Every structure is written in C-alpha cells, then in structure tokens.
Short mmCIF file of C-alpha atoms and ligand atoms in Angstrom, two decimals:
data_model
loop_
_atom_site.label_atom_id
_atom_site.label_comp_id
_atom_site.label_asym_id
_atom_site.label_seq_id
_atom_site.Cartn_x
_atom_site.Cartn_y
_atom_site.Cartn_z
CA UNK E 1 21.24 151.31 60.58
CA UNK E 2 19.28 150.48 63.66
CA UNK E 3 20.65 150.54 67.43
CA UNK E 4 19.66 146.99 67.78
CA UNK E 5 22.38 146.68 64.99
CA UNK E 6 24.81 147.27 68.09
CA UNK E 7 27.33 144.22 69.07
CA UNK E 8 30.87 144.45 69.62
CA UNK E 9 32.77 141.76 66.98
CA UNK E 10 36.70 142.04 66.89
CA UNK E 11 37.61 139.82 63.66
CA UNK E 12 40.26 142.26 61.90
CA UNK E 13 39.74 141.57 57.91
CA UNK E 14 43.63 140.80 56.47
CA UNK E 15 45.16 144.45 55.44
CA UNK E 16 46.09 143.60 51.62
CA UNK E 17 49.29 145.35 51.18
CA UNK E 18 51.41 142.78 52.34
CA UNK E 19 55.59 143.11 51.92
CA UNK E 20 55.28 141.82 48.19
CA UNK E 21 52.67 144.19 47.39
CA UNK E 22 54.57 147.31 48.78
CA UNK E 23 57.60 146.39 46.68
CA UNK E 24 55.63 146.18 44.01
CA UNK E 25 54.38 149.49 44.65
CA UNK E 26 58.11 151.22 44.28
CA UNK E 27 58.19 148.89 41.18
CA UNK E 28 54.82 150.82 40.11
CA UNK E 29 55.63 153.82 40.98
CA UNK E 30 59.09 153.71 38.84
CA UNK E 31 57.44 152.24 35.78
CA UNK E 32 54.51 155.21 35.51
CA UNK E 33 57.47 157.91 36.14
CA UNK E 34 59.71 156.07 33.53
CA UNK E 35 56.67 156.78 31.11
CA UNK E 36 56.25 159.95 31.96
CA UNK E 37 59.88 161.34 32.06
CA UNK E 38 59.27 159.72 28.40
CA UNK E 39 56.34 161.32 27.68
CA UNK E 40 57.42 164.63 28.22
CA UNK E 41 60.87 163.97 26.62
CA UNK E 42 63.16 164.31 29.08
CA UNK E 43 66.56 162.09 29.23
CA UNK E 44 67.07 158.94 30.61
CA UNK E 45 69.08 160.96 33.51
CA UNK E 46 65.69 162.66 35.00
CA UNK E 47 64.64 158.87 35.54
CA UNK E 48 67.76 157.54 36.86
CA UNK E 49 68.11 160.13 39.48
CA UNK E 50 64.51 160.47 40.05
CA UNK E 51 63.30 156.42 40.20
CA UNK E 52 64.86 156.20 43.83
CA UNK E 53 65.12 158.42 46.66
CA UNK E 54 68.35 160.80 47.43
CA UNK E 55 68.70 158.95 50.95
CA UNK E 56 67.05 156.94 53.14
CA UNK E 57 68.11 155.73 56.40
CA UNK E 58 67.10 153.02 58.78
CA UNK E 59 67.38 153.65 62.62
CA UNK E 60 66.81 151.53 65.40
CA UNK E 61 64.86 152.99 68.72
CA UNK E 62 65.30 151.54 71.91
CA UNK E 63 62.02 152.19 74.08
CA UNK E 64 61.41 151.50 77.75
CA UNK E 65 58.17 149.99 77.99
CA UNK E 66 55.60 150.19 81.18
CA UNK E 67 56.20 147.03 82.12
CA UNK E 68 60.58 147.86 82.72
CA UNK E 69 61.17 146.09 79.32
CA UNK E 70 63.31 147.60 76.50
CA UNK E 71 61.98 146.74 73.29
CA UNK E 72 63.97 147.85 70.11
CA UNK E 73 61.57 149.46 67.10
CA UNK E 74 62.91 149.91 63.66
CA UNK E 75 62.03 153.22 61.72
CA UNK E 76 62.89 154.60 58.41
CA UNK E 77 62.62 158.19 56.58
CA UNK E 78 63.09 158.52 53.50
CA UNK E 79 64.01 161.82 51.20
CA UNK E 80 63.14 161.37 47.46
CA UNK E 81 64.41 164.71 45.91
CA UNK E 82 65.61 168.43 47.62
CA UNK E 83 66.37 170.26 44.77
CA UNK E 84 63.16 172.45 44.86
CA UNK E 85 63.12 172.79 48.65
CA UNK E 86 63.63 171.01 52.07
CA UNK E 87 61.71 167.47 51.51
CA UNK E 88 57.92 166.79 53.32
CA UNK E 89 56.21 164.00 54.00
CA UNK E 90 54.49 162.29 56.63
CA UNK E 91 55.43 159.82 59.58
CA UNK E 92 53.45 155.90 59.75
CA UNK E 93 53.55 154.14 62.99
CA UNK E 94 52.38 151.05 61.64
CA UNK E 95 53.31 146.63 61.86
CA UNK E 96 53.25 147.30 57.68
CA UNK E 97 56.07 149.86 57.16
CA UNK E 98 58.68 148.37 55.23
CA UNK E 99 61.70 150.36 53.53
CA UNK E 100 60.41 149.79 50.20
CA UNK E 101 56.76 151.24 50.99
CA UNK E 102 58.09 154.11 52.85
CA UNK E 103 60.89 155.16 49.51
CA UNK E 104 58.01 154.91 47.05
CA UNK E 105 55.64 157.14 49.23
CA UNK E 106 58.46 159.30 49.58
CA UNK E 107 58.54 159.49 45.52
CA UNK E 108 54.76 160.45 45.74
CA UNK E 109 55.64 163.38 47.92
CA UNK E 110 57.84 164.88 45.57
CA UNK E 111 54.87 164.54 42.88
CA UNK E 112 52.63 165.72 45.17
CA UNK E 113 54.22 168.51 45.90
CA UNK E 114 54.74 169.14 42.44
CA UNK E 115 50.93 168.96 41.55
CA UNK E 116 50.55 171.80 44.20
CA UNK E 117 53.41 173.38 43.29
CA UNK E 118 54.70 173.53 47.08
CA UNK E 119 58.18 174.60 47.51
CA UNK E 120 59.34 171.03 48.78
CA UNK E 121 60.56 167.96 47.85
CA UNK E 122 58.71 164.68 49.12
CA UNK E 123 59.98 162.63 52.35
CA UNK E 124 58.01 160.26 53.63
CA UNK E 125 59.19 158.31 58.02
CA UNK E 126 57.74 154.92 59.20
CA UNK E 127 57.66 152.61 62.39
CA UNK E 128 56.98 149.16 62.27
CA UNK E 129 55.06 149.17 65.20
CA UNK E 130 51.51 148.94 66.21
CA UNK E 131 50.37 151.70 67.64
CA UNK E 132 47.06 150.46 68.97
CA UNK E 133 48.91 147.96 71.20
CA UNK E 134 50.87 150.48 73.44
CA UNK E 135 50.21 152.74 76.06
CA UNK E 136 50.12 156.95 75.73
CA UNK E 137 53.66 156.90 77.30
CA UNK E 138 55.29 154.12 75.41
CA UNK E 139 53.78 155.96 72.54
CA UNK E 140 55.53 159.37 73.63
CA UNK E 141 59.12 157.76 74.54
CA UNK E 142 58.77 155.87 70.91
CA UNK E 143 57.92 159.28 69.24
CA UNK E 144 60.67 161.37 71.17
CA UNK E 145 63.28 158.36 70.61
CA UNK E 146 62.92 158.59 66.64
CA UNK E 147 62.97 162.53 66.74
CA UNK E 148 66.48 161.61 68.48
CA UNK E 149 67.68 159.23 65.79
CA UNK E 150 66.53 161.06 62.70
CA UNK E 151 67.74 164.51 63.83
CA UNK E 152 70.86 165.02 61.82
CA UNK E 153 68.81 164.97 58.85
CA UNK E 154 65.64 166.64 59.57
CA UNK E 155 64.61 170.44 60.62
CA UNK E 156 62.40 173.21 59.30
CA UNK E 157 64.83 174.04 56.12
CA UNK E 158 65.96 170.48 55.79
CA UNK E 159 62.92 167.78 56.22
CA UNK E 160 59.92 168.61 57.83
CA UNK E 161 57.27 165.67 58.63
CA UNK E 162 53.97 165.02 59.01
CA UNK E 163 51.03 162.74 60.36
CA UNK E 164 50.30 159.87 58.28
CA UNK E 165 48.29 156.20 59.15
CA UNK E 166 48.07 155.78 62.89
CA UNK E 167 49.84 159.10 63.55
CA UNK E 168 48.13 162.56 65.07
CA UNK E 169 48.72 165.75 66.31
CA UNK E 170 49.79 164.45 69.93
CA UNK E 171 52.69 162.55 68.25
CA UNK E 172 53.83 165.57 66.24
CA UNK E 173 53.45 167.91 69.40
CA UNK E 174 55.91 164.99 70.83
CA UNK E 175 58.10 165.13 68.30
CA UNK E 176 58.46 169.13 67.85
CA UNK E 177 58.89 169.47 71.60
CA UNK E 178 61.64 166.84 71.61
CA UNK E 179 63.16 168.38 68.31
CA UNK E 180 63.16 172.19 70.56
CA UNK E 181 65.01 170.32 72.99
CA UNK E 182 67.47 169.25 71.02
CA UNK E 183 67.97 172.65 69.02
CA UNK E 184 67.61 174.70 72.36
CA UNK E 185 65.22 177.08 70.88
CA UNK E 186 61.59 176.55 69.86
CA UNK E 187 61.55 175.11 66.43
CA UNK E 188 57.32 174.66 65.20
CA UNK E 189 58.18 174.93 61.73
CA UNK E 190 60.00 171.05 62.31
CA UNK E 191 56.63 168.95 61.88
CA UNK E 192 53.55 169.94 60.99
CA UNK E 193 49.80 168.56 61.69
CA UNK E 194 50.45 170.19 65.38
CA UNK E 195 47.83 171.36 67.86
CA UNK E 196 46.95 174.72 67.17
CA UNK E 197 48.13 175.87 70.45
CA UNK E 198 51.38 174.59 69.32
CA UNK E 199 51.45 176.64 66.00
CA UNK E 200 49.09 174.21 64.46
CA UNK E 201 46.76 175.32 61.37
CA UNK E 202 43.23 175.99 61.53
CA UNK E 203 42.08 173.58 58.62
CA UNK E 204 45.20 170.84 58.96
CA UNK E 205 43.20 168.04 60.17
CA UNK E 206 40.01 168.10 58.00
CA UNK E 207 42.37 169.53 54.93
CA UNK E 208 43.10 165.95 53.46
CA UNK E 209 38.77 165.55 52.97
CA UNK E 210 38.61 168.77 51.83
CA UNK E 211 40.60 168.33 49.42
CA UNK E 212 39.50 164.88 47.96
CA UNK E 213 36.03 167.03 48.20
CA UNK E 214 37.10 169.89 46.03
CA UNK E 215 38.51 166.82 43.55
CA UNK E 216 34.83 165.06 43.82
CA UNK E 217 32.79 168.38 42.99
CA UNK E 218 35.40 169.06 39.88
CA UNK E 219 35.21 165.30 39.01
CA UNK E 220 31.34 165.35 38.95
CA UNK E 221 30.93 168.25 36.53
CA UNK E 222 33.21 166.48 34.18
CA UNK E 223 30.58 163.69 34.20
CA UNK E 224 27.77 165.34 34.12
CA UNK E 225 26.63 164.03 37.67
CA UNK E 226 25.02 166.20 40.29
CA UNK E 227 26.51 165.68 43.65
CA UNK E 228 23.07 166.55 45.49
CA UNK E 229 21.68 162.88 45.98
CA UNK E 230 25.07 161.24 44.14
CA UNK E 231 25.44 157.34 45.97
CA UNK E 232 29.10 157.36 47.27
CA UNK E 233 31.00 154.73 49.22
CA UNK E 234 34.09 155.51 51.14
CA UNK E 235 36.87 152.83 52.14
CA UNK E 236 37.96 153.93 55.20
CA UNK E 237 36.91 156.10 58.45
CA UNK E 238 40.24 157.22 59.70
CA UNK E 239 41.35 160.83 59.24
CA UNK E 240 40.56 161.08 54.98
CA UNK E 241 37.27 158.66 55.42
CA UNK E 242 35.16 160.02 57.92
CA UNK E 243 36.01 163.94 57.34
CA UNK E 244 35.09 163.39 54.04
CA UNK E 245 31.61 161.14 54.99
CA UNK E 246 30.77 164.26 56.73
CA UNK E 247 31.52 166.81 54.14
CA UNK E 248 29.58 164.48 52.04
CA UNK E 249 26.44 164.37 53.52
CA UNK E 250 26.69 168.03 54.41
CA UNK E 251 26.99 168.44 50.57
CA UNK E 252 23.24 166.61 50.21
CA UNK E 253 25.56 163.60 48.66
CA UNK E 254 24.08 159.75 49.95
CA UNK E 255 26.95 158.19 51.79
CA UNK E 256 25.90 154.87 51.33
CA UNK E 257 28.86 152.63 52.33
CA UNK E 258 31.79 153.49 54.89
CA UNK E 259 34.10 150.63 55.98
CA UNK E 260 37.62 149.63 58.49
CA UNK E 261 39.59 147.22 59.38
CA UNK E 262 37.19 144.95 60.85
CA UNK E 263 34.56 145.35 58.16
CA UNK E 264 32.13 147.88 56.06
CA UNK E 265 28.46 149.04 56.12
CA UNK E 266 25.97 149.57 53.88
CA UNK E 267 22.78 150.95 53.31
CA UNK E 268 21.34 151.30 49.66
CA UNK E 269 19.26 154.65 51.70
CA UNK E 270 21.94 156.49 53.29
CA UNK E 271 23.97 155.84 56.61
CA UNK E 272 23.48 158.02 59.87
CA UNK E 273 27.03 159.74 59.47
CA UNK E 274 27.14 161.55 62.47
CA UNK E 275 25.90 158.96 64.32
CA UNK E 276 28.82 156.95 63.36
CA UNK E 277 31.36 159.57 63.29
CA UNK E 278 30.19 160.00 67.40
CA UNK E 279 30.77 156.72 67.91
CA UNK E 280 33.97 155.92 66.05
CA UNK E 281 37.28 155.53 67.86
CA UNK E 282 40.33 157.40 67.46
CA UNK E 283 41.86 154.69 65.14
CA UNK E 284 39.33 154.88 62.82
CA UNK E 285 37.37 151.70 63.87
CA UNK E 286 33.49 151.62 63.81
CA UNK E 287 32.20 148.22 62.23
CA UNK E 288 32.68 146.51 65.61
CA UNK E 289 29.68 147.86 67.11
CA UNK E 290 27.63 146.22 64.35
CA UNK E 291 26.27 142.65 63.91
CA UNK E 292 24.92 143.06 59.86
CA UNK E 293 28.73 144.04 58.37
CA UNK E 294 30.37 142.81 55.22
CA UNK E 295 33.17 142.77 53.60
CA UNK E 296 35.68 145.39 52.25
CA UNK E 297 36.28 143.80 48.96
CA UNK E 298 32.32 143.53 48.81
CA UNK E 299 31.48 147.08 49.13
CA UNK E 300 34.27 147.98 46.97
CA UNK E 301 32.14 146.24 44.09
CA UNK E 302 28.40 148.03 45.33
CA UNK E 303 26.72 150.14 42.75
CA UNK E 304 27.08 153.83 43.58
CA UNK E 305 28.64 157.14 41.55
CA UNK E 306 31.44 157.97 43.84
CA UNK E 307 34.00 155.29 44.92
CA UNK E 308 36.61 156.69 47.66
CA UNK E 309 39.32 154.18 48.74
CA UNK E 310 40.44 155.93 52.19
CA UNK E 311 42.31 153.14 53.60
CA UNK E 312 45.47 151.48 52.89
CA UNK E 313 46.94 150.15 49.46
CA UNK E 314 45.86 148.00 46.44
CA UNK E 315 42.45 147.82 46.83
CA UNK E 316 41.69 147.68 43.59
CA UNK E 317 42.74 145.07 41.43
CA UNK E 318 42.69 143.65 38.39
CA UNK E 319 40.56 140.95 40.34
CA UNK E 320 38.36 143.62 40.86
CA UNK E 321 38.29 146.25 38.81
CA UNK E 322 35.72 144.66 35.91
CA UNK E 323 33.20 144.74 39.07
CA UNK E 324 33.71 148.29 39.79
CA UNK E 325 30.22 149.99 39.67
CA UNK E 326 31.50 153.81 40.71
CA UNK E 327 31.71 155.97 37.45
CA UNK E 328 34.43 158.17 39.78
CA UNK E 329 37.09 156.82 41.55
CA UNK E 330 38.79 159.50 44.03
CA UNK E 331 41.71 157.90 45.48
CA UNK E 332 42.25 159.35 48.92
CA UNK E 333 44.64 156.72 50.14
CA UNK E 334 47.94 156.20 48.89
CA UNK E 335 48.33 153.82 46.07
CA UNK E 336 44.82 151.94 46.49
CA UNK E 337 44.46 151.01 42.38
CA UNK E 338 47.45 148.93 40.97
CA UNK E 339 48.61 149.86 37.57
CA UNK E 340 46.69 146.79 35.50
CA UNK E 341 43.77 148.24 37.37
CA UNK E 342 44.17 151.80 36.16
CA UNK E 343 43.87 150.40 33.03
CA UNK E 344 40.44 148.59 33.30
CA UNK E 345 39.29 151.35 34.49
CA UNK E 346 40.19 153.93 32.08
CA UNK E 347 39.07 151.28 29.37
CA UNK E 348 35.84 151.37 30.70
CA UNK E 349 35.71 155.07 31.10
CA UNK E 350 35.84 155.35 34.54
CA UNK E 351 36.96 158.87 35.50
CA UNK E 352 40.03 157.87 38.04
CA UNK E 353 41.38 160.78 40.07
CA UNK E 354 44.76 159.83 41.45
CA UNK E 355 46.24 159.55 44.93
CA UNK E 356 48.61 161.95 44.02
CA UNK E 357 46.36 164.58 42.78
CA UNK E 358 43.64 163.69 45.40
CA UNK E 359 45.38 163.47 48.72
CA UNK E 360 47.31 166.43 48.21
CA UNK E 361 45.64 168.65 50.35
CA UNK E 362 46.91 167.60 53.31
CA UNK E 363 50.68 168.77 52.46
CA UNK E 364 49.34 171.75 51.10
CA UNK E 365 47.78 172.82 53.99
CA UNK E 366 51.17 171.29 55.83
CA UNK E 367 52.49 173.95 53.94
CA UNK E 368 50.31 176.64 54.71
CA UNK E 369 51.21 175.45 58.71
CA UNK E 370 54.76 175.68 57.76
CA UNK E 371 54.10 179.26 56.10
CA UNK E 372 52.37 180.00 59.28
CA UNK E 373 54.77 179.35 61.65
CA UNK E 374 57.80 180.80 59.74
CA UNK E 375 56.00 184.41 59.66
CA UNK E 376 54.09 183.80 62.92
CA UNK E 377 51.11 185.35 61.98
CA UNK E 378 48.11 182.99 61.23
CA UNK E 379 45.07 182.80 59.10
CA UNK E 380 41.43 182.15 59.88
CA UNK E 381 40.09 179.21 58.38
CA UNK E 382 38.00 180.27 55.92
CA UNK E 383 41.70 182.04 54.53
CA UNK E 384 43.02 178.65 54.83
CA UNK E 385 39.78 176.35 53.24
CA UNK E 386 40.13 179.42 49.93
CA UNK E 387 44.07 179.38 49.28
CA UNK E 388 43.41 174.92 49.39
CA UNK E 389 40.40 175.84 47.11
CA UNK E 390 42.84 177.70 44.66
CA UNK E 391 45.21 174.90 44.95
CA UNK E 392 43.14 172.11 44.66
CA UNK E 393 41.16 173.74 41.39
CA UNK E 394 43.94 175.07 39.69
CA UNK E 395 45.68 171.51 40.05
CA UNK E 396 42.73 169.26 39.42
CA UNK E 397 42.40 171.46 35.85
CA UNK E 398 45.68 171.09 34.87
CA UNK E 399 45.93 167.23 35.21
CA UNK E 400 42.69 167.03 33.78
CA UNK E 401 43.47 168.98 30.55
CA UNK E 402 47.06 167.15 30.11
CA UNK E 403 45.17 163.88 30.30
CA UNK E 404 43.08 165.23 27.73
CA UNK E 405 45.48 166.99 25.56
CA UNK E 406 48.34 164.04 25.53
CA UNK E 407 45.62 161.35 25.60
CA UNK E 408 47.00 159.73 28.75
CA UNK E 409 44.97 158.46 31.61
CA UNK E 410 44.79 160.44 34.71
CA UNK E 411 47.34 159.13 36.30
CA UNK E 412 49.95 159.47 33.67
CA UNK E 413 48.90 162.54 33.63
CA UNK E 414 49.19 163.88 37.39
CA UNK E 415 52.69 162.17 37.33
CA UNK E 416 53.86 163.84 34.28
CA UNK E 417 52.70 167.27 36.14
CA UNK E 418 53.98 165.91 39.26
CA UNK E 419 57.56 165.21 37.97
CA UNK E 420 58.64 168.74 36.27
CA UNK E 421 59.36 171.02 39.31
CA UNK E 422 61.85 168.12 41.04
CA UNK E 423 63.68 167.30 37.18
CA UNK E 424 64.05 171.24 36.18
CA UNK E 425 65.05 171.99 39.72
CA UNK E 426 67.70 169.43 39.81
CA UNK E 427 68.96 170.49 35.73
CA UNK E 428 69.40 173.97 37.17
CA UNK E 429 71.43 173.31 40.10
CA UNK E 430 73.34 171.21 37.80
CA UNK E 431 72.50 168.05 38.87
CA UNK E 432 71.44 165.97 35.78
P1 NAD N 1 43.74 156.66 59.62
O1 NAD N 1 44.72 155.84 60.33
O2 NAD N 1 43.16 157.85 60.31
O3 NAD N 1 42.52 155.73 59.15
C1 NAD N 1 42.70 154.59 58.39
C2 NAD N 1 41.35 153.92 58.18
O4 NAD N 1 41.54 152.78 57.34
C3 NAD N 1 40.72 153.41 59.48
O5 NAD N 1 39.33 153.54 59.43
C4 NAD N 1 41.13 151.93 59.46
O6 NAD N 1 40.24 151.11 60.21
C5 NAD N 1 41.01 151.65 57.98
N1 NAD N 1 41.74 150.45 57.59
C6 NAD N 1 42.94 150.01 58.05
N2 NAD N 1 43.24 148.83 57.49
C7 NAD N 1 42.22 148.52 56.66
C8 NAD N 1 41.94 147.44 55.81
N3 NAD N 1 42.75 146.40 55.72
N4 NAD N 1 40.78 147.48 55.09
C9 NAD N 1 39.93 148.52 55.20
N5 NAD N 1 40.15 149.57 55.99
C10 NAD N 1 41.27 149.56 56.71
O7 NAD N 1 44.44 157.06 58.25
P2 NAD N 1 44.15 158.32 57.32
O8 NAD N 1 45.00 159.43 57.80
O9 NAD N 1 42.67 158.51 57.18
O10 NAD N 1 44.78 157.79 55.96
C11 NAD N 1 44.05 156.93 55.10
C12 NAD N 1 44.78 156.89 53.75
O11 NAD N 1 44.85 158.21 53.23
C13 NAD N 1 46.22 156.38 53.82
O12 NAD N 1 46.52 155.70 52.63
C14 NAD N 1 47.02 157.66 53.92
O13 NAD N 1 48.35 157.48 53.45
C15 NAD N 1 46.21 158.53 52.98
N6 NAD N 1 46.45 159.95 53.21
C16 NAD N 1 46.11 160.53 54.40
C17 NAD N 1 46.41 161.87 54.59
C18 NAD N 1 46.02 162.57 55.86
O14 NAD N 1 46.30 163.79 55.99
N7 NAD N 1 45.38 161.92 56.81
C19 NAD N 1 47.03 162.61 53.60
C20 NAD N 1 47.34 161.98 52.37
C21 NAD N 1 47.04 160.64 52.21
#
C-alpha cells in the first residue's frame, strides 16, 4: 500500500443482510437447534421452548434532537432463556435491527454462553438507528432514553447488556450511569464493556480478537498449518477485525486482505496494519482513504489459509462458497455463513469454526467484568487474557471432538454443546 494510494471515496457497498435475510437467520438458527436437540435426544419440548425467546419487547424512544426536533427511535431486547442465570447479550444501534435479527442473536447468546459455560442465559437489545448520522449528545439522550424504557426488565441479576455493532464503551458508561440513577445507588454490574474507570475490564475491548485468535492457533494445528507466514484475510475492521489484524501480524501471520463498508484491500505481500489501524475511524471505516479498493464479495473469494468474516451477516453463500480459497474459516461475526453454505464447505473439507464458538470471548470476558464488579476487586490483564485462554481452549476442544465423535460438522456441533446448560437448567426448575 503506497501513500499515493491516499483519496477519500464515499460509495458505501450494499450491507447484505437485508430484512429477508435476518428472518431467515431465526429460521436458521431454529432448524440447526431442532437438529441438535435431536441429535442429542432430547424431546420435542427442549425445542419448543427453546426455538424462540422467553420475551421480547419493543419500545419506542422519544429523543430531542440538536436541531429542537423530537424524533421517535424504535428499540428491541430480547431474552432467549433465564433458567441458568440472568440473560447477556449485547446492544446494536444500527438502520438494520429488526425484531427477528435481534430474537435469533438473542438465541446465540444462550449457546454462547453455553459453549463457555457462563452462568447466563443469552439477551441480545437493538436500535434502528444510524449511529454515524447523529451528534455525541443525540447519541447520549438516545442511549439514556432506552435505559429508561427497558428498565423493568433489565439489572445486574436480571439482564445485563453489552456493546455490539456501532456500540462502545461511552454508550454503556451512558447507559450504567442512567441505570444508577434510576436505582439510586451505583449499579456497574448493569452493562458491561464500560471504561475501566467505570468498573470496566482490563482485556474487554480487545477480548472478542483474542478470542477468535486463540480459535485460529487451535484451528491451525488441526490442519497442520503454521501460523508464522499463514495468508489471512479479515472481513471487517471494526472492534473483532482490526484487533485481530493486529494480533495477527504480531503473531508473524500475513494479513493480506482487510475490508468495510465502503470496500476491501489487498495485497498478495502483506498490508501495513498499523498503518491502517492509525488511520481508521472509530466506526471501523478505512477503504475511503484509498483509490486501488475492491470489492467485499471479491476478497471473500482471494486465495489465502485463514478466512475471518468480521462484519455483518451472510457473507458467505451458497453463491460463494465453491470459490472459497481459505482452508479455515473463523467466523467472528455473527451468522456470516448461511446453512447451504456450511455445507459446501464442510464437503470440501474446509475446517469452519462457528460464530458461536468463535465470538465468544467477548461475553466471557463480559463475564469476567461482571465477576469483577460484583466482588470489586479486579484482575490484571494478563489474569484476564489466561482465564479467556482456559475458556477459549477448553471450549474450542470440546466442539472439536463432538464434531468428530458424532460426525457432525462444526457447527452442529458447537450448537449441540451450546444447547445443554439452557435445556437441563430449564428440566430442573421444572420447566419442560
Ligand atoms: P464494528 O461496528 O466495530 O465494526 C464493523 C465493521 O464491519 C466495520 O469495519 C464496518 O465498516 C464493517 N462493515 C459494516 N458493514 C459492512 C458491509 N456491508 N460489508 C463489509 N464490511 C462491513 O463491529 P464489531 O464489534 O467489530 O462486530 C463485527 C461482528 O462481530 C458483528 O457481527 C458482531 O455481532 C460480531 N461480534 C462482535 C463482538 C464484539 O465484542 N465486538 C462480539 C461478538 C460478536
């Protein structure tokens, strides 16, 4: 990548998870856990009670805007299963969020969780709103304003959220502050992904990377590849994308591709990574300083070892997934691979580690925040980086082997994990 690279382009490429996609991504998401509720022979009750969330509501947030305006914002959050613990999950402020996208990633919480084996339940919260289009304060009063709506059904023993797309540790200082408020007593263990000075963990924000990076060095050894000098390609340079880019190329891996909204780049030699995570933005948005970009969809298809999708939802398709070069996919973004997809790539032995097995360092470490603040003592973050290590290991192994043992795909696999803590939790307490 040269300097003279440098021009500022602002054509955003078409997000592909469109409303028919996301509902098709509940519809997914119930069809894998109806297979694997099979698989490991439970009743027909674990899938009934476990196909949709426990409750979801939709609220309605009026906001003043800077210009004297009201302008009403709908939001959702969504509570898949409580019978191991209060549910977790993460808030999206983004025009996308639909109620069927945020109760399916609400289902994925509660498998996440599972995988980890976290004392939760999955949640998941949206906004349909676009965060890069308002000011800091609009931003704050539309934070505060869903805190307000959703607070009958939230707290530290209840619901606790998160960050998620387009959300950061501002927004969930926001958010706690305005949950205090309401409470009238300091309440950090509400939301997680805080400052530190706010009861924040040391590790939260890079934990997502770090775990997808524990998940590539297991994957690797299972194929035989060294990661010194592996090519990999990462959709993506938000939060998941660009961490991981960096702990990467500290690894000695070749971070060939990186891509955003507005585009991708590649370079068959390497990219500078720290020269683009310097210059990225907070959203995650790099491409538009270059003139020589292409396409999402074509670096999705570049030869290279490691394929990450860090970005949004079904990116790979069964359009694409014959074209697939990577002999490891690591799914860091939710839901990026649609089932028929899976497939073709299991058929042509591509070693596919799931979203839900992937991605689940960030709740973990939301955990260890939560642990954190409910003792008030905190850990250093080499503690924190070797109890996600443990975590991350120990889960990737057991996935791994069940996929092996049971002859499943990996993704069968982390769901029939995923799915045992929420179904024998809810037969004890009596539920099914
Ligand atoms: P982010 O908002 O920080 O970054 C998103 C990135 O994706 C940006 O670079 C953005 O430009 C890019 N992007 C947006 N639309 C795109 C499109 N149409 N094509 C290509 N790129 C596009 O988000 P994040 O926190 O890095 O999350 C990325 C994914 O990882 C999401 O699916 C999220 O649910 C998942 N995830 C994140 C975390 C976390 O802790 N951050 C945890 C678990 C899962």
């Amino acid at each position: 990548m040269k300097m003279t690279d440098l021009v500022n382009t602002n054509q955003v490429q078409k997000p592909c998870n469109n409303e028919s996609e996301t509902i098709d991504l509940l519809t997914s998401t119930q069809l894998i856990i109806k297979e694997a509720v099979q698989n490991l022979g439970y009743n027909d009750e674990v899938y009934e009670l476990l196909k949709e969330p426990l409750r979801t509501i939709t609220v309605r947030i009026p906001v003043r805007m800077d210009d004297g305006s009201i302008k009403i914002f709908t939001g959702y959050r969504s509570q898949h299963n409580d019978a191991v613990g209060p549910t977790k999950g993460g808030v999206r402020f983004h025009p996308e969020v639909n109620e069927a996208e945020v109760k399916a990633l609400s289902i994925w919480m509660s498998l996440k969780c599972g995988i980890a084996n976290l004392p939760y339940g999955g949640g998941k919260g949206g906004i349909i709103c676009d965060p890069r289009n308002m000011s800091f304060r609009e931003l704050e009063r539309l934070s505060r304003g869903y805190v307000r709506a959703i607070s009958q059904i939230v707290g530290p023993t209840k619901d606790i959220p998160a960050p998620d797309v387009y959300t950061n540790s501002q927004i969930m200082a926001w958010m706690m502050d305005e949950y205090s408020r309401l409470r009238e007593f300091d309440s950090p263990g509400f939301i997680t992904g805080k400052p530190l000075v706010l009861g924040g963990s040391q590790g939260r924000e890079t934990a997502t990377a770090r775990g997808v990076t524990i998940c590539i060095e297991e994957a690797v050894k299972k194929k035989n590849i060294e990661l010194q000098g592996a090519r990999i390609v990462i959709q993506g340079f938000g939060n998941a994308g660009s961490f991981l880019a960096k702990f990467m190329h500290d690894a000695g891996a070749k971070v060939i591709g990186i891509s955003d909204a507005h585009g991708a780049l590649y370079d068959p030699e390497g990219l500078d990574i720290d020269y683009l995570l310097d210059r990225r933005d907070s959203y995650g948005t790099v491409t538009t300083l270059f003139t020589n970009v292409i396409t999402n969809q074509e670096l999705l298809e570049k030869e290279c070892d490691i394929l990450v999708p860090a970005a949004i939802s079904n990116q790979i398709t069964a359009q694409n997934a014959g074209r697939i070069k990577a002999a490891i996919v690591v799914e860091a973004a939710n839901g990026p691979t649609t089932l028929e997809a899976t497939k073709i790539l299991d058929e042509r032995g591509v070693l596919l580690v799931p979203d839900i097995l992937a991605s689940t360092g960030g709740v973990t470490v939301s955990y260890f925040e939560w642990v954190q603040n409910n003792q008030g003592y905190y850990w250093s973050e080499d503690e924190v980086a070797e109890k996600l290590r443990n975590v991350m290991v120990t889960s990737f192994e057991e996935i791994y082997q069940t996929s092996q043992t049971r002859h499943v795909d990996m993704r069968l696999a982390a769901y029939m994990v995923g799915i045992r803590k929420p179904a024998e939790a809810s037969r004890y307490r009596g539920w099914i």
